[in-house]
Amino acid sequence: MFLLNKQNGVSDLVINRLPRYYRFLGELVAEGEKRISSRELSEKMGITASQIRQDLNCFGGFGQQGYGYNIDMLYEEIGKILGLDKPSKTILIGAGNLGKAIATHVSFNEKGFELIGVFDKDLSLTEKIIGELKINSMDKLEDFCLKNKPECALLCIPKTAAANVCEKLISLGIKGFWNFSHYDLSVKYKNIAVENVHLGDSLMKLSYRIKNQ
Amino acid sequence: MFLLNKQNGVSDLVINRLPRYYRFLGELVAEGEKRISSRELSEKMGITASQIRQDLNCFGGFGQQGYGYNIDMLYEEIGKILGLDKPSKTILIGAGNLGKAIATHVSFNEKGFELIGVFDKDLSLTEKIIGELKINSMDKLEDFCLKNKPECALLCIPKTAAANVCEKLISLGIKGFWNFSHYDLSVKYKNIAVENVHLGDSLMKLSYRIKNQ
């Protein structure tokens, strides 16, 4: 019933929806709910029941006819599919206003990441604390990566600095970027995992929608 | 040649790409470049030249055979399509760590918005300053909206608080939300412009990609 039969070639659109399933299921878990039909989940999430069944079938299907979904198990399985049970060691590059807010506001541990180091080229920040981590100068980066082997970098630096830093990070073994800079990593690096958070682009899209609705 | 012949029914995928065109063209403007072919733009942006021509044709087409695109004019026209020349008055709800970082880090004025008010229910923040704005208590919200008629709200509050706040904001005339909360506005409000920035979802997608690449 709860086979984790992940298929290769699952579409990005399905992957993009998984975190939202995970969030909704997490709320149901917190409320002590035990099972839910795709119809009920559909009403909560505002997507069709057949979409939900299709999405979850990509991973082997978790439901049972006439019973619906076991919430605890579905929540746990989606968490595993997302890899949340295997935290990726992560470093933050850029400890300015934005980097600091992201580092202190986001629950990395619940989302499949462990923040283990913070770096900034501004030497006036060196040794200051973000969360529980000391800010390091950039010349410590190489040694740190060789020793601690982080897999992921959170980029909160200007576009102008990002190209050089990314090249270095990739050479040091970084496999994924949570990218708040406006540097388009994926143009040059096709096989690196990148999630861009382009706050400015998001605002411009909203501007379009407000003015054209 | 540079007709702004916007058509209704332009697909979301095209709209989603416009801010990126705008960013790349802005860099070319800053570098003093005057014209560019779709092939050159394609190489810079990592998308195909035919995609670029198709996208821009949705708005009437801006290029000229054998000449390419006039960068200044294309930049300006895309800015107008996005509505960046007509700033929407915006209020920030929630002046915690994240709200403060967003308000001070993002250039609202360049993206089609004008931040005119900040509100937080935490009375210990009242009268403190974010950027150039004083933080107001939530009981000032209604009067402020009636007087200043903001169109857009930036939500940096927890999901649990968001449902009530959104209902109130919509009743006060808010037409668009830049939503950093995990409240899924669009489930209840179908006709409101919403841009969600779900930082947690973005991290979970990255977790999946790092672990499945």
PDB file of C-alpha atoms in Angstrom, chain A residues 2-199:
ATOM      1  CA  PHE A   2       2.737   2.493   0.834  1.00  0.00           C
ATOM      2  CA  LEU A   3       5.370   1.500  -1.653  1.00  0.00           C
ATOM      3  CA  LEU A   4       8.001   4.118  -2.334  1.00  0.00           C
ATOM      4  CA  ASN A   5       8.400   3.237  -5.969  1.00  0.00           C
ATOM      5  CA  LYS A   6       9.956   6.444  -7.220  1.00  0.00           C
ATOM      6  CA  GLN A   7      10.248   6.618 -10.965  1.00  0.00           C
ATOM      7  CA  ASN A   8      12.886   8.538 -12.811  1.00  0.00           C
ATOM      8  CA  GLY A   9      11.648  11.322 -15.013  1.00  0.00           C
ATOM      9  CA  VAL A  10       9.049  12.668 -12.601  1.00  0.00           C
ATOM     10  CA  SER A  11       8.101  16.035 -14.042  1.00  0.00           C
ATOM     11  CA  ASP A  12       9.234  19.283 -12.449  1.00  0.00           C
ATOM     12  CA  LEU A  13       5.612  20.296 -12.061  1.00  0.00           C
ATOM     13  CA  VAL A  14       4.987  17.325  -9.787  1.00  0.00           C
ATOM     14  CA  ILE A  15       8.166  17.971  -7.788  1.00  0.00           C
ATOM     15  CA  ASN A  16       7.128  21.603  -7.442  1.00  0.00           C
ATOM     16  CA  ARG A  17       3.860  20.550  -5.837  1.00  0.00           C
ATOM     17  CA  LEU A  18       5.362  18.058  -3.354  1.00  0.00           C
ATOM     18  CA  PRO A  19       6.411  20.653  -0.735  1.00  0.00           C
ATOM     19  CA  ARG A  20       2.876  21.979  -0.682  1.00  0.00           C
ATOM     20  CA  TYR A  21       1.469  18.482  -0.071  1.00  0.00           C
ATOM     21  CA  TYR A  22       4.037  18.095   2.655  1.00  0.00           C
ATOM     22  CA  ARG A  23       2.970  21.342   4.330  1.00  0.00           C
ATOM     23  CA  PHE A  24      -0.735  20.519   4.240  1.00  0.00           C
ATOM     24  CA  LEU A  25      -0.165  16.997   5.500  1.00  0.00           C
ATOM     25  CA  GLY A  26       2.046  18.378   8.272  1.00  0.00           C
ATOM     26  CA  GLU A  27      -0.828  20.538   9.444  1.00  0.00           C
ATOM     27  CA  LEU A  28      -3.154  17.543   9.460  1.00  0.00           C
ATOM     28  CA  VAL A  29      -0.595  15.555  11.453  1.00  0.00           C
ATOM     29  CA  ALA A  30      -0.359  18.429  13.951  1.00  0.00           C
ATOM     30  CA  GLU A  31      -4.155  18.434  14.252  1.00  0.00           C
ATOM     31  CA  GLY A  32      -4.081  14.714  15.032  1.00  0.00           C
ATOM     32  CA  GLU A  33      -5.945  13.676  11.862  1.00  0.00           C
ATOM     33  CA  LYS A  34      -5.339  10.107  10.777  1.00  0.00           C
ATOM     34  CA  ARG A  35      -6.775   9.664   7.307  1.00  0.00           C
ATOM     35  CA  ILE A  36      -8.058  11.764   4.447  1.00  0.00           C
ATOM     36  CA  SER A  37      -9.619  11.116   1.049  1.00  0.00           C
ATOM     37  CA  SER A  38      -8.218  12.717  -2.077  1.00  0.00           C
ATOM     38  CA  ARG A  39     -11.521  14.656  -2.308  1.00  0.00           C
ATOM     39  CA  GLU A  40     -11.067  16.182   1.163  1.00  0.00           C
ATOM     40  CA  LEU A  41      -7.414  16.960   0.504  1.00  0.00           C
ATOM     41  CA  SER A  42      -8.475  18.476  -2.803  1.00  0.00           C
ATOM     42  CA  GLU A  43     -10.882  20.875  -1.071  1.00  0.00           C
ATOM     43  CA  LYS A  44      -8.244  21.944   1.426  1.00  0.00           C
ATOM     44  CA  MET A  45      -5.573  22.521  -1.184  1.00  0.00           C
ATOM     45  CA  GLY A  46      -7.661  23.943  -4.005  1.00  0.00           C
ATOM     46  CA  ILE A  47      -6.502  21.419  -6.606  1.00  0.00           C
ATOM     47  CA  THR A  48      -8.528  18.594  -8.139  1.00  0.00           C
ATOM     48  CA  ALA A  49      -8.710  15.154  -6.555  1.00  0.00           C
ATOM     49  CA  SER A  50      -7.621  13.564  -9.812  1.00  0.00           C
ATOM     50  CA  GLN A  51      -4.533  15.796  -9.894  1.00  0.00           C
ATOM     51  CA  ILE A  52      -3.664  14.642  -6.379  1.00  0.00           C
ATOM     52  CA  ARG A  53      -4.073  10.979  -7.307  1.00  0.00           C
ATOM     53  CA  GLN A  54      -1.995  11.465 -10.454  1.00  0.00           C
ATOM     54  CA  ASP A  55       0.777  13.297  -8.586  1.00  0.00           C
ATOM     55  CA  LEU A  56       1.073  10.707  -5.845  1.00  0.00           C
ATOM     56  CA  ASN A  57       0.921   7.865  -8.361  1.00  0.00           C
ATOM     57  CA  CYS A  58       4.208   9.129  -9.812  1.00  0.00           C
ATOM     58  CA  PHE A  59       5.817   7.758  -6.684  1.00  0.00           C
ATOM     59  CA  GLY A  60       3.975   4.485  -6.572  1.00  0.00           C
ATOM     60  CA  GLY A  61       0.631   5.609  -5.150  1.00  0.00           C
ATOM     61  CA  PHE A  62      -0.064   5.823  -1.459  1.00  0.00           C
ATOM     62  CA  GLY A  63      -3.834   5.595  -1.292  1.00  0.00           C
ATOM     63  CA  GLN A  64      -6.209   2.727  -0.894  1.00  0.00           C
ATOM     64  CA  GLN A  65      -9.620   2.588  -2.566  1.00  0.00           C
ATOM     65  CA  GLY A  66     -12.374   3.352  -0.050  1.00  0.00           C
ATOM     66  CA  TYR A  67      -9.917   4.278   2.704  1.00  0.00           C
ATOM     67  CA  GLY A  68      -8.064   7.273   1.334  1.00  0.00           C
ATOM     68  CA  TYR A  69      -4.620   8.207   2.562  1.00  0.00           C
ATOM     69  CA  ASN A  70      -2.987   7.368   5.891  1.00  0.00           C
ATOM     70  CA  ILE A  71      -1.817  10.856   6.797  1.00  0.00           C
ATOM     71  CA  ASP A  72       1.152   9.970   9.031  1.00  0.00           C
ATOM     72  CA  MET A  73       2.605   7.566   6.501  1.00  0.00           C
ATOM     73  CA  LEU A  74       2.002   9.801   3.499  1.00  0.00           C
ATOM     74  CA  TYR A  75       3.625  12.712   5.334  1.00  0.00           C
ATOM     75  CA  GLU A  76       6.633  10.615   6.206  1.00  0.00           C
ATOM     76  CA  GLU A  77       6.975   9.154   2.706  1.00  0.00           C
ATOM     77  CA  ILE A  78       6.788  12.535   0.988  1.00  0.00           C
ATOM     78  CA  GLY A  79       9.399  13.788   3.444  1.00  0.00           C
ATOM     79  CA  LYS A  80      11.641  10.898   2.382  1.00  0.00           C
ATOM     80  CA  ILE A  81      11.047  11.550  -1.314  1.00  0.00           C
ATOM     81  CA  LEU A  82      12.077  15.172  -0.704  1.00  0.00           C
ATOM     82  CA  GLY A  83      15.152  13.928   1.135  1.00  0.00           C
ATOM     83  CA  LEU A  84      14.290  15.802   4.331  1.00  0.00           C
ATOM     84  CA  ASP A  85      15.520  12.876   6.427  1.00  0.00           C
ATOM     85  CA  LYS A  86      19.063  13.252   5.053  1.00  0.00           C
ATOM     86  CA  PRO A  87      20.192  16.821   5.788  1.00  0.00           C
ATOM     87  CA  SER A  88      22.632  18.361   3.305  1.00  0.00           C
ATOM     88  CA  LYS A  89      25.430  20.314   4.948  1.00  0.00           C
ATOM     89  CA  THR A  90      25.038  23.932   3.874  1.00  0.00           C
ATOM     90  CA  ILE A  91      27.058  27.127   4.029  1.00  0.00           C
ATOM     91  CA  LEU A  92      25.805  30.692   3.793  1.00  0.00           C
ATOM     92  CA  ILE A  93      27.806  33.065   1.603  1.00  0.00           C
ATOM     93  CA  GLY A  94      26.946  36.689   2.382  1.00  0.00           C
ATOM     94  CA  ALA A  95      25.897  37.683   5.873  1.00  0.00           C
ATOM     95  CA  GLY A  96      24.284  41.046   5.131  1.00  0.00           C
ATOM     96  CA  ASN A  97      20.716  42.026   5.919  1.00  0.00           C
ATOM     97  CA  LEU A  98      19.152  39.397   3.703  1.00  0.00           C
ATOM     98  CA  GLY A  99      21.543  36.552   4.519  1.00  0.00           C
ATOM     99  CA  LYS A 100      21.088  37.177   8.198  1.00  0.00           C
ATOM    100  CA  ALA A 101      17.298  37.223   7.947  1.00  0.00           C
ATOM    101  CA  ILE A 102      17.206  34.025   5.909  1.00  0.00           C
ATOM    102  CA  ALA A 103      19.646  32.252   8.219  1.00  0.00           C
ATOM    103  CA  THR A 104      17.698  33.150  11.344  1.00  0.00           C
ATOM    104  CA  HIS A 105      14.172  32.918   9.924  1.00  0.00           C
ATOM    105  CA  VAL A 106      14.233  29.642   7.979  1.00  0.00           C
ATOM    106  CA  SER A 107      14.076  26.229   9.685  1.00  0.00           C
ATOM    107  CA  PHE A 108      16.824  24.550   7.681  1.00  0.00           C
ATOM    108  CA  ASN A 109      16.756  21.346   9.696  1.00  0.00           C
ATOM    109  CA  GLU A 110      13.098  20.674   8.908  1.00  0.00           C
ATOM    110  CA  LYS A 111      13.680  21.218   5.187  1.00  0.00           C
ATOM    111  CA  GLY A 112      16.551  18.811   4.557  1.00  0.00           C
ATOM    112  CA  PHE A 113      19.521  21.069   5.323  1.00  0.00           C
ATOM    113  CA  GLU A 114      21.989  21.743   8.099  1.00  0.00           C
ATOM    114  CA  LEU A 115      23.596  25.169   8.192  1.00  0.00           C
ATOM    115  CA  ILE A 116      27.193  24.585   9.259  1.00  0.00           C
ATOM    116  CA  GLY A 117      29.122  27.696   8.194  1.00  0.00           C
ATOM    117  CA  VAL A 118      28.738  31.389   7.360  1.00  0.00           C
ATOM    118  CA  PHE A 119      31.124  33.436   5.234  1.00  0.00           C
ATOM    119  CA  ASP A 120      31.344  37.090   4.276  1.00  0.00           C
ATOM    120  CA  LYS A 121      34.054  39.096   2.580  1.00  0.00           C
ATOM    121  CA  ASP A 122      33.293  42.082   4.826  1.00  0.00           C
ATOM    122  CA  LEU A 123      35.966  41.725   7.515  1.00  0.00           C
ATOM    123  CA  SER A 124      34.054  43.953   9.933  1.00  0.00           C
ATOM    124  CA  LEU A 125      31.561  41.059  10.242  1.00  0.00           C
ATOM    125  CA  THR A 126      34.170  38.394  10.988  1.00  0.00           C
ATOM    126  CA  GLU A 127      33.597  36.590  14.287  1.00  0.00           C
ATOM    127  CA  LYS A 128      30.128  38.094  14.685  1.00  0.00           C
ATOM    128  CA  ILE A 129      27.399  35.533  15.346  1.00  0.00           C
ATOM    129  CA  ILE A 130      24.437  34.533  13.176  1.00  0.00           C
ATOM    130  CA  GLY A 131      22.171  32.077  14.932  1.00  0.00           C
ATOM    131  CA  GLU A 132      24.752  29.832  16.560  1.00  0.00           C
ATOM    132  CA  LEU A 133      27.452  30.283  13.931  1.00  0.00           C
ATOM    133  CA  LYS A 134      30.420  32.610  13.780  1.00  0.00           C
ATOM    134  CA  ILE A 135      30.873  34.560  10.552  1.00  0.00           C
ATOM    135  CA  ASN A 136      34.111  33.595   8.797  1.00  0.00           C
ATOM    136  CA  SER A 137      36.168  35.614   6.353  1.00  0.00           C
ATOM    137  CA  MET A 138      36.196  34.320   2.775  1.00  0.00           C
ATOM    138  CA  ASP A 139      39.822  33.175   3.001  1.00  0.00           C
ATOM    139  CA  LYS A 140      38.676  30.443   5.391  1.00  0.00           C
ATOM    140  CA  LEU A 141      36.274  29.036   2.780  1.00  0.00           C
ATOM    141  CA  GLU A 142      38.570  26.535   1.091  1.00  0.00           C
ATOM    142  CA  ASP A 143      39.895  24.905   4.243  1.00  0.00           C
ATOM    143  CA  PHE A 144      36.431  24.775   5.705  1.00  0.00           C
ATOM    144  CA  CYS A 145      34.995  23.027   2.646  1.00  0.00           C
ATOM    145  CA  LEU A 146      37.859  20.523   2.418  1.00  0.00           C
ATOM    146  CA  LYS A 147      37.361  19.645   6.062  1.00  0.00           C
ATOM    147  CA  ASN A 148      33.566  19.732   6.405  1.00  0.00           C
ATOM    148  CA  LYS A 149      32.447  18.842   2.864  1.00  0.00           C
ATOM    149  CA  PRO A 150      29.290  20.966   2.570  1.00  0.00           C
ATOM    150  CA  GLU A 151      27.078  20.022  -0.379  1.00  0.00           C
ATOM    151  CA  CYS A 152      24.960  23.134  -0.632  1.00  0.00           C
ATOM    152  CA  ALA A 153      25.492  26.902  -0.586  1.00  0.00           C
ATOM    153  CA  LEU A 154      23.013  29.639   0.211  1.00  0.00           C
ATOM    154  CA  LEU A 155      24.030  32.660  -1.884  1.00  0.00           C
ATOM    155  CA  CYS A 156      23.120  36.082  -0.518  1.00  0.00           C
ATOM    156  CA  ILE A 157      25.676  38.142  -2.417  1.00  0.00           C
ATOM    157  CA  PRO A 158      25.401  40.635  -5.288  1.00  0.00           C
ATOM    158  CA  LYS A 159      25.373  39.354  -8.852  1.00  0.00           C
ATOM    159  CA  THR A 160      28.747  40.954  -9.558  1.00  0.00           C
ATOM    160  CA  ALA A 161      30.452  38.787  -6.947  1.00  0.00           C
ATOM    161  CA  ALA A 162      28.514  35.608  -7.644  1.00  0.00           C
ATOM    162  CA  ALA A 163      30.225  34.306 -10.814  1.00  0.00           C
ATOM    163  CA  ASN A 164      33.660  33.923  -9.180  1.00  0.00           C
ATOM    164  CA  VAL A 165      32.304  32.629  -5.915  1.00  0.00           C
ATOM    165  CA  CYS A 166      30.173  29.991  -7.656  1.00  0.00           C
ATOM    166  CA  GLU A 167      33.070  28.709  -9.708  1.00  0.00           C
ATOM    167  CA  LYS A 168      35.103  28.318  -6.544  1.00  0.00           C
ATOM    168  CA  LEU A 169      32.275  26.666  -4.629  1.00  0.00           C
ATOM    169  CA  ILE A 170      31.640  24.153  -7.395  1.00  0.00           C
ATOM    170  CA  SER A 171      35.333  23.295  -7.493  1.00  0.00           C
ATOM    171  CA  LEU A 172      35.104  22.719  -3.745  1.00  0.00           C
ATOM    172  CA  GLY A 173      32.316  20.176  -4.160  1.00  0.00           C
ATOM    173  CA  ILE A 174      29.138  22.213  -3.788  1.00  0.00           C
ATOM    174  CA  LYS A 175      26.329  20.424  -5.643  1.00  0.00           C
ATOM    175  CA  GLY A 176      23.383  22.685  -4.990  1.00  0.00           C
ATOM    176  CA  PHE A 177      22.649  26.380  -4.578  1.00  0.00           C
ATOM    177  CA  TRP A 178      19.859  28.255  -2.882  1.00  0.00           C
ATOM    178  CA  ASN A 179      20.406  31.368  -4.905  1.00  0.00           C
ATOM    179  CA  PHE A 180      19.173  34.784  -3.794  1.00  0.00           C
ATOM    180  CA  SER A 181      21.657  36.586  -6.025  1.00  0.00           C
ATOM    181  CA  HIS A 182      20.642  37.623  -9.526  1.00  0.00           C
ATOM    182  CA  TYR A 183      23.408  35.555 -11.075  1.00  0.00           C
ATOM    183  CA  ASP A 184      21.884  32.958 -13.399  1.00  0.00           C
ATOM    184  CA  LEU A 185      23.943  29.937 -12.393  1.00  0.00           C
ATOM    185  CA  SER A 186      22.128  27.511 -14.638  1.00  0.00           C
ATOM    186  CA  VAL A 187      23.205  29.289 -17.825  1.00  0.00           C
ATOM    187  CA  LYS A 188      26.797  28.180 -17.198  1.00  0.00           C
ATOM    188  CA  TYR A 189      26.344  25.160 -14.946  1.00  0.00           C
ATOM    189  CA  LYS A 190      23.745  22.852 -16.463  1.00  0.00           C
ATOM    190  CA  ASN A 191      24.091  19.981 -14.008  1.00  0.00           C
ATOM    191  CA  ILE A 192      24.047  21.809 -10.725  1.00  0.00           C
ATOM    192  CA  ALA A 193      20.881  21.839  -8.606  1.00  0.00           C
ATOM    193  CA  VAL A 194      19.722  25.437  -8.268  1.00  0.00           C
ATOM    194  CA  GLU A 195      16.702  26.997  -6.654  1.00  0.00           C
ATOM    195  CA  ASN A 196      16.550  30.677  -7.476  1.00  0.00           C
ATOM    196  CA  VAL A 197      14.707  33.047  -5.208  1.00  0.00           C
ATOM    197  CA  HIS A 198      14.526  36.141  -7.356  1.00  0.00           C
ATOM    198  CA  LEU A 199      12.645  38.488  -5.076  1.00  0.00           C
TER     199      LEU A 199
END
